[in-house]
Each structure stands twice: as structure tokens, then as C-alpha cells.
Amino acid sequence: MNPREQGPQGSARQASVTTRAARLIDSARKADGRGEAAMALASFDEAIQLLQAGPRHPLLADALRWKGTVHRERGETQLADEHYAQSLAIARDLGLRGSEAHGLNCLGIVAQRRGDCGAAESFYEQAARIAAEENEQQLLGMIEQNR
């Protein structure tokens, strides 16, 4: 059941959950910036669990991708790849083209680290095309740096 079907109380409850998840994600990103990967992963896990309990929210795609990056930087490329794939699927389901391009870029980084240059270039090409279509100049620059 979506929040609109639950009435005003359901909508307010979902907004509260989303706000809590956003705070956890912010905390996770700050912990990651301080080099506290375990704390970041725990906060991402809690936020993701909250977001998965309700209707699909764009923040879920971001949280999964950012969690994947923590794993990637720890050398856990399989876990990173899994989170990036989940993020990409949600971005596509919700029509979030910018998030889709970010996910493809991240999958390209993992493929490149594994030495699969063909797959990496394919991911980068898809990401660059979408980033250009969406006028995501900063992302386009990141993709070009990764190539």
C-alpha cells in the first residue's frame, strides 16, 4: 500500500521514515569521510532497511550506490558490484537518469579494477551518454577522468 492510500497519517509516517533515512545517510557519508568504514556501513544498512520497508524512494538508489563505494574502497569489489547493480536497477525503475549514469560509472570503476577493460569502457560509454543527455557536467567530467 502506498502512502496516499494510507491517508495523511501514512504520508506523514513515510515522510518521517525518509527524513530518518536521510539523516542516517548523511551520518554514513560523514563517517566514510573520516575513514570510519564500519560505522558508515552500519548507518547505510540502517537507512537502506528503512527505505526498503516503504515505497521505492530515489534516496534508496543513492544509499545503495554510496554503500557500494565504501565496499569498493575497502577492496570488496564483489559487494560493491552487487550494491551498484541494485542501485542501477532502482534508478532505472524510477526513471532517475542521473542516478542511472552514476551507477553505470561506478560499475565501470569496478570492472576496470578487475581488469575487464571492455566492460569498463561499455559502462563508461553508457554513463557518459546519459550524463550528456541529462546535462550532468560534473558527472561527465568524473566519467572522463575514470576512462
PDB file of C-alpha atoms in Angstrom:
ATOM      1  CA  MET A   1       0.000   0.000   0.000  1.00  0.00           C
ATOM      2  CA  ASN A   2       1.393   3.368  -0.904  1.00  0.00           C
ATOM      3  CA  PRO A   3       1.314   6.371   1.464  1.00  0.00           C
ATOM      4  CA  ARG A   4      -1.516   8.066  -0.464  1.00  0.00           C
ATOM      5  CA  GLU A   5      -3.746   5.050   0.171  1.00  0.00           C
ATOM      6  CA  GLN A   6      -2.916   5.211   3.879  1.00  0.00           C
ATOM      7  CA  GLY A   7      -4.143   8.788   4.166  1.00  0.00           C
ATOM      8  CA  PRO A   8      -2.440  11.739   5.843  1.00  0.00           C
ATOM      9  CA  GLN A   9      -1.076   9.656   8.722  1.00  0.00           C
ATOM     10  CA  GLY A  10       0.561   7.202   6.331  1.00  0.00           C
ATOM     11  CA  SER A  11       2.095  10.040   4.336  1.00  0.00           C
ATOM     12  CA  ALA A  12       3.422  11.695   7.496  1.00  0.00           C
ATOM     13  CA  ARG A  13       4.821   8.392   8.738  1.00  0.00           C
ATOM     14  CA  GLN A  14       6.581   7.787   5.405  1.00  0.00           C
ATOM     15  CA  ALA A  15       7.995  11.334   5.434  1.00  0.00           C
ATOM     16  CA  SER A  16       9.347  10.713   8.923  1.00  0.00           C
ATOM     17  CA  VAL A  17      10.978   7.475   7.805  1.00  0.00           C
ATOM     18  CA  THR A  18      12.517   9.213   4.796  1.00  0.00           C
ATOM     19  CA  THR A  19      13.855  12.024   6.994  1.00  0.00           C
ATOM     20  CA  ARG A  20      15.391   9.498   9.396  1.00  0.00           C
ATOM     21  CA  ALA A  21      16.941   7.606   6.481  1.00  0.00           C
ATOM     22  CA  ALA A  22      18.364  10.841   5.055  1.00  0.00           C
ATOM     23  CA  ARG A  23      19.962  11.648   8.428  1.00  0.00           C
ATOM     24  CA  LEU A  24      21.473   8.165   8.626  1.00  0.00           C
ATOM     25  CA  ILE A  25      22.840   8.519   5.110  1.00  0.00           C
ATOM     26  CA  ASP A  26      24.362  11.882   5.965  1.00  0.00           C
ATOM     27  CA  SER A  27      25.939  10.325   9.050  1.00  0.00           C
ATOM     28  CA  ALA A  28      27.242   7.430   6.973  1.00  0.00           C
ATOM     29  CA  ARG A  29      28.833   9.719   4.402  1.00  0.00           C
ATOM     30  CA  LYS A  30      30.496  11.770   7.133  1.00  0.00           C
ATOM     31  CA  ALA A  31      31.791   8.607   8.819  1.00  0.00           C
ATOM     32  CA  ASP A  32      33.169   7.424   5.483  1.00  0.00           C
ATOM     33  CA  GLY A  33      34.875  10.789   5.011  1.00  0.00           C
ATOM     34  CA  ARG A  34      36.568  10.301   8.384  1.00  0.00           C
ATOM     35  CA  GLY A  35      37.747   6.840   7.357  1.00  0.00           C
ATOM     36  CA  GLU A  36      35.278   5.070   9.650  1.00  0.00           C
ATOM     37  CA  ALA A  37      34.084   2.489   7.136  1.00  0.00           C
ATOM     38  CA  ALA A  38      32.447   0.144   9.654  1.00  0.00           C
ATOM     39  CA  MET A  39      30.367   2.981  11.084  1.00  0.00           C
ATOM     40  CA  ALA A  40      29.477   4.163   7.586  1.00  0.00           C
ATOM     41  CA  LEU A  41      28.353   0.695   6.537  1.00  0.00           C
ATOM     42  CA  ALA A  42      26.231   0.281   9.677  1.00  0.00           C
ATOM     43  CA  SER A  43      24.497   3.630   9.085  1.00  0.00           C
ATOM     44  CA  PHE A  44      23.940   2.818   5.404  1.00  0.00           C
ATOM     45  CA  ASP A  45      22.475  -0.561   6.388  1.00  0.00           C
ATOM     46  CA  GLU A  46      20.002   1.052   8.761  1.00  0.00           C
ATOM     47  CA  ALA A  47      18.981   3.680   6.217  1.00  0.00           C
ATOM     48  CA  ILE A  48      18.587   1.113   3.459  1.00  0.00           C
ATOM     49  CA  GLN A  49      16.449  -1.081   5.693  1.00  0.00           C
ATOM     50  CA  LEU A  50      14.168   1.874   6.453  1.00  0.00           C
ATOM     51  CA  LEU A  51      13.877   2.843   2.797  1.00  0.00           C
ATOM     52  CA  GLN A  52      13.202  -0.714   1.639  1.00  0.00           C
ATOM     53  CA  ALA A  53      10.261  -1.015   4.035  1.00  0.00           C
ATOM     54  CA  GLY A  54       8.216   1.591   2.173  1.00  0.00           C
ATOM     55  CA  PRO A  55       7.514   2.537  -1.420  1.00  0.00           C
ATOM     56  CA  ARG A  56      10.586   2.870  -3.607  1.00  0.00           C
ATOM     57  CA  HIS A  57      12.292   6.172  -2.939  1.00  0.00           C
ATOM     58  CA  PRO A  58      15.041   7.810  -5.052  1.00  0.00           C
ATOM     59  CA  LEU A  59      17.245   8.020  -1.955  1.00  0.00           C
ATOM     60  CA  LEU A  60      17.452   4.217  -1.905  1.00  0.00           C
ATOM     61  CA  ALA A  61      19.347   4.183  -5.211  1.00  0.00           C
ATOM     62  CA  ASP A  62      21.831   6.715  -3.826  1.00  0.00           C
ATOM     63  CA  ALA A  63      22.277   4.923  -0.493  1.00  0.00           C
ATOM     64  CA  LEU A  64      22.983   1.600  -2.198  1.00  0.00           C
ATOM     65  CA  ARG A  65      25.488   3.244  -4.544  1.00  0.00           C
ATOM     66  CA  TRP A  66      27.269   5.090  -1.749  1.00  0.00           C
ATOM     67  CA  LYS A  67      27.419   1.902   0.329  1.00  0.00           C
ATOM     68  CA  GLY A  68      28.878   0.156  -2.706  1.00  0.00           C
ATOM     69  CA  THR A  69      31.600   2.782  -2.871  1.00  0.00           C
ATOM     70  CA  VAL A  70      32.576   2.137   0.756  1.00  0.00           C
ATOM     71  CA  HIS A  71      32.930  -1.543  -0.125  1.00  0.00           C
ATOM     72  CA  ARG A  72      34.861  -0.705  -3.285  1.00  0.00           C
ATOM     73  CA  GLU A  73      37.340   1.428  -1.374  1.00  0.00           C
ATOM     74  CA  ARG A  74      37.832  -1.448   1.074  1.00  0.00           C
ATOM     75  CA  GLY A  75      38.728  -3.700  -1.869  1.00  0.00           C
ATOM     76  CA  GLU A  76      35.433  -5.589  -1.600  1.00  0.00           C
ATOM     77  CA  THR A  77      34.645  -5.380  -5.293  1.00  0.00           C
ATOM     78  CA  GLN A  78      32.048  -8.172  -5.326  1.00  0.00           C
ATOM     79  CA  LEU A  79      29.987  -6.443  -2.628  1.00  0.00           C
ATOM     80  CA  ALA A  80      30.453  -3.107  -4.385  1.00  0.00           C
ATOM     81  CA  ASP A  81      29.297  -4.628  -7.664  1.00  0.00           C
ATOM     82  CA  GLU A  82      26.177  -6.085  -6.002  1.00  0.00           C
ATOM     83  CA  HIS A  83      25.210  -2.757  -4.449  1.00  0.00           C
ATOM     84  CA  TYR A  84      25.862  -0.853  -7.657  1.00  0.00           C
ATOM     85  CA  ALA A  85      23.693  -3.306  -9.611  1.00  0.00           C
ATOM     86  CA  GLN A  86      20.851  -2.893  -7.093  1.00  0.00           C
ATOM     87  CA  SER A  87      21.202   0.886  -7.234  1.00  0.00           C
ATOM     88  CA  LEU A  88      21.159   0.840 -11.025  1.00  0.00           C
ATOM     89  CA  ALA A  89      18.020  -1.317 -11.118  1.00  0.00           C
ATOM     90  CA  ILE A  90      16.174   1.060  -8.790  1.00  0.00           C
ATOM     91  CA  ALA A  91      17.359   4.127 -10.711  1.00  0.00           C
ATOM     92  CA  ARG A  92      16.069   2.590 -13.933  1.00  0.00           C
ATOM     93  CA  ASP A  93      12.766   1.523 -12.344  1.00  0.00           C
ATOM     94  CA  LEU A  94      12.183   5.071 -11.079  1.00  0.00           C
ATOM     95  CA  GLY A  95      13.427   6.768 -14.251  1.00  0.00           C
ATOM     96  CA  LEU A  96      16.284   8.504 -12.429  1.00  0.00           C
ATOM     97  CA  ARG A  97      18.607   9.097 -15.350  1.00  0.00           C
ATOM     98  CA  GLY A  98      21.307  10.915 -13.360  1.00  0.00           C
ATOM     99  CA  SER A  99      21.413   8.122 -10.771  1.00  0.00           C
ATOM    100  CA  GLU A 100      21.500   5.607 -13.599  1.00  0.00           C
ATOM    101  CA  ALA A 101      24.575   7.317 -15.049  1.00  0.00           C
ATOM    102  CA  HIS A 102      26.241   7.378 -11.619  1.00  0.00           C
ATOM    103  CA  GLY A 103      25.557   3.659 -11.189  1.00  0.00           C
ATOM    104  CA  LEU A 104      26.984   2.833 -14.601  1.00  0.00           C
ATOM    105  CA  ASN A 105      30.071   4.906 -13.833  1.00  0.00           C
ATOM    106  CA  CYS A 106      30.576   3.000 -10.573  1.00  0.00           C
ATOM    107  CA  LEU A 107      30.158  -0.353 -12.327  1.00  0.00           C
ATOM    108  CA  GLY A 108      32.786   0.832 -14.797  1.00  0.00           C
ATOM    109  CA  ILE A 109      35.221   1.555 -11.964  1.00  0.00           C
ATOM    110  CA  VAL A 110      34.750  -1.950 -10.539  1.00  0.00           C
ATOM    111  CA  ALA A 111      35.160  -3.551 -13.967  1.00  0.00           C
ATOM    112  CA  GLN A 112      38.319  -1.521 -14.517  1.00  0.00           C
ATOM    113  CA  ARG A 113      39.746  -2.599 -11.145  1.00  0.00           C
ATOM    114  CA  ARG A 114      39.111  -6.209 -12.101  1.00  0.00           C
ATOM    115  CA  GLY A 115      40.988  -5.674 -15.348  1.00  0.00           C
ATOM    116  CA  ASP A 116      37.927  -6.046 -17.590  1.00  0.00           C
ATOM    117  CA  CYS A 117      38.655  -3.053 -19.799  1.00  0.00           C
ATOM    118  CA  GLY A 118      35.969  -3.918 -22.344  1.00  0.00           C
ATOM    119  CA  ALA A 119      33.198  -3.990 -19.743  1.00  0.00           C
ATOM    120  CA  ALA A 120      34.573  -0.857 -18.090  1.00  0.00           C
ATOM    121  CA  GLU A 121      34.503   1.069 -21.361  1.00  0.00           C
ATOM    122  CA  SER A 122      30.979  -0.133 -22.089  1.00  0.00           C
ATOM    123  CA  PHE A 123      29.767   1.081 -18.685  1.00  0.00           C
ATOM    124  CA  TYR A 124      31.602   4.388 -19.100  1.00  0.00           C
ATOM    125  CA  GLU A 125      30.170   4.887 -22.588  1.00  0.00           C
ATOM    126  CA  GLN A 126      26.595   4.313 -21.360  1.00  0.00           C
ATOM    127  CA  ALA A 127      27.176   6.567 -18.343  1.00  0.00           C
ATOM    128  CA  ALA A 128      28.690   9.352 -20.465  1.00  0.00           C
ATOM    129  CA  ARG A 129      25.821   9.241 -22.961  1.00  0.00           C
ATOM    130  CA  ILE A 130      23.210   9.566 -20.212  1.00  0.00           C
ATOM    131  CA  ALA A 131      25.198  12.225 -18.336  1.00  0.00           C
ATOM    132  CA  ALA A 132      25.455  14.281 -21.524  1.00  0.00           C
ATOM    133  CA  GLU A 133      21.728  13.870 -22.238  1.00  0.00           C
ATOM    134  CA  GLU A 134      20.923  14.980 -18.684  1.00  0.00           C
ATOM    135  CA  ASN A 135      23.441  17.861 -18.783  1.00  0.00           C
ATOM    136  CA  GLU A 136      25.277  16.379 -15.778  1.00  0.00           C
ATOM    137  CA  GLN A 137      28.563  18.145 -16.490  1.00  0.00           C
ATOM    138  CA  GLN A 138      30.282  17.292 -13.215  1.00  0.00           C
ATOM    139  CA  LEU A 139      29.438  13.614 -13.620  1.00  0.00           C
ATOM    140  CA  LEU A 140      30.554  13.705 -17.231  1.00  0.00           C
ATOM    141  CA  GLY A 141      33.921  15.047 -16.068  1.00  0.00           C
ATOM    142  CA  MET A 142      34.206  12.264 -13.468  1.00  0.00           C
ATOM    143  CA  ILE A 143      33.450   9.634 -16.089  1.00  0.00           C
ATOM    144  CA  GLU A 144      36.061  11.025 -18.446  1.00  0.00           C
ATOM    145  CA  GLN A 145      38.645  11.006 -15.637  1.00  0.00           C
ATOM    146  CA  ASN A 146      37.864   7.357 -14.937  1.00  0.00           C
ATOM    147  CA  ARG A 147      38.340   6.281 -18.543  1.00  0.00           C
TER     148      ARG A 147
END
